[in-house]
């Protein structure tokens, strides 16, 4: 039995436009800005939070609940680049910018998006960049909270 490794096998792209969140076209995904090389190794934080629905009734002897709606909390930790031309995180994730965060797992990040790739698509608006305190022997970073303003599709498939 072998573990499925994430090393180098996660592609994170910010796209300004997508014609579909459930079947984003490959060319639109490939036209976005790749961010995986400026994110810290633990800098992709996508956490679904599911609400509970109380479905207990008057005749119930036990309290019960069911699965409710899902809200995604998204936050990126971005390394600030020395050269302005390389600083794609800072110039892409600007305050109030709307777009789509596309995440592909389990294939080398260097490979383009292809038809049939399973992806996650999050319609987002960027929050204000929060510069992190400087620390010895670490790059300067900022955190960017992304607000999921429309329904996400964490089980999307890239289309032609």
mmCIF file of N, CA, C and O in Angstrom, residues 4-6 8-11 104-109 111 118:
data_model
loop_
_atom_site.group_PDB
_atom_site.id
_atom_site.type_symbol
_atom_site.label_atom_id
_atom_site.label_comp_id
_atom_site.label_asym_id
_atom_site.label_seq_id
_atom_site.Cartn_x
_atom_site.Cartn_y
_atom_site.Cartn_z
ATOM 1 N N UNK A 4 -0.869 8.383 -1.222
ATOM 2 C CA UNK A 4 -1.009 9.331 -2.319
ATOM 3 C C UNK A 4 -0.379 10.636 -1.855
ATOM 4 O O UNK A 4 -0.819 11.234 -0.871
ATOM 5 N N UNK A 5 0.679 11.068 -2.516
ATOM 6 C CA UNK A 5 1.429 12.245 -2.098
ATOM 7 C C UNK A 5 0.904 13.515 -2.764
ATOM 8 O O UNK A 5 0.489 13.493 -3.919
ATOM 9 N N UNK A 6 0.964 14.592 -2.015
ATOM 10 C CA UNK A 6 0.590 15.882 -2.565
ATOM 11 C C UNK A 6 1.776 16.637 -3.128
ATOM 12 O O UNK A 6 1.611 17.632 -3.831
ATOM 13 N N UNK A 8 4.103 18.496 -5.023
ATOM 14 C CA UNK A 8 4.169 18.936 -6.411
ATOM 15 C C UNK A 8 2.961 18.558 -7.243
ATOM 16 O O UNK A 8 2.931 18.800 -8.442
ATOM 17 N N UNK A 9 1.959 17.978 -6.613
ATOM 18 C CA UNK A 9 0.794 17.483 -7.346
ATOM 19 C C UNK A 9 -0.481 18.254 -7.036
ATOM 20 O O UNK A 9 -1.578 17.695 -7.052
ATOM 21 N N UNK A 10 -0.336 19.545 -6.750
ATOM 22 C CA UNK A 10 -1.491 20.413 -6.533
ATOM 23 C C UNK A 10 -1.295 21.664 -7.378
ATOM 24 O O UNK A 10 -0.262 22.322 -7.290
ATOM 25 N N UNK A 11 -2.288 21.968 -8.192
ATOM 26 C CA UNK A 11 -2.267 23.168 -9.046
ATOM 27 C C UNK A 11 -3.358 24.107 -8.532
ATOM 28 O O UNK A 11 -4.502 23.690 -8.356
ATOM 29 N N UNK A 104 -6.654 21.784 -8.644
ATOM 30 C CA UNK A 104 -6.561 20.414 -9.162
ATOM 31 C C UNK A 104 -5.546 19.669 -8.298
ATOM 32 O O UNK A 104 -4.458 20.169 -8.045
ATOM 33 N N UNK A 105 -5.905 18.495 -7.878
ATOM 34 C CA UNK A 105 -5.036 17.683 -7.030
ATOM 35 C C UNK A 105 -4.635 16.414 -7.778
ATOM 36 O O UNK A 105 -5.303 15.994 -8.707
ATOM 37 N N UNK A 106 -3.530 15.818 -7.358
ATOM 38 C CA UNK A 106 -3.106 14.482 -7.813
ATOM 39 C C UNK A 106 -2.549 14.404 -9.223
ATOM 40 O O UNK A 106 -2.521 13.325 -9.815
ATOM 41 N N UNK A 107 -2.106 15.518 -9.764
ATOM 42 C CA UNK A 107 -1.359 15.539 -11.029
ATOM 43 C C UNK A 107 -0.282 16.602 -10.900
ATOM 44 O O UNK A 107 -0.480 17.603 -10.218
ATOM 45 N N UNK A 108 0.846 16.426 -11.576
ATOM 46 C CA UNK A 108 1.916 17.420 -11.480
ATOM 47 C C UNK A 108 1.415 18.832 -11.820
ATOM 48 O O UNK A 108 0.706 19.032 -12.803
ATOM 49 N N UNK A 109 1.804 19.790 -10.985
ATOM 50 C CA UNK A 109 1.328 21.166 -11.164
ATOM 51 C C UNK A 109 1.814 21.782 -12.470
ATOM 52 O O UNK A 109 1.192 22.716 -12.991
ATOM 53 N N UNK A 111 1.708 20.506 -15.380
ATOM 54 C CA UNK A 111 0.863 20.101 -16.507
ATOM 55 C C UNK A 111 -0.362 20.997 -16.610
ATOM 56 O O UNK A 111 -0.982 21.347 -15.598
ATOM 57 N N UNK A 118 -10.478 16.242 -12.746
ATOM 58 C CA UNK A 118 -11.341 16.639 -11.631
ATOM 59 C C UNK A 118 -10.751 17.878 -10.961
ATOM 60 O O UNK A 118 -9.542 17.923 -10.699
#
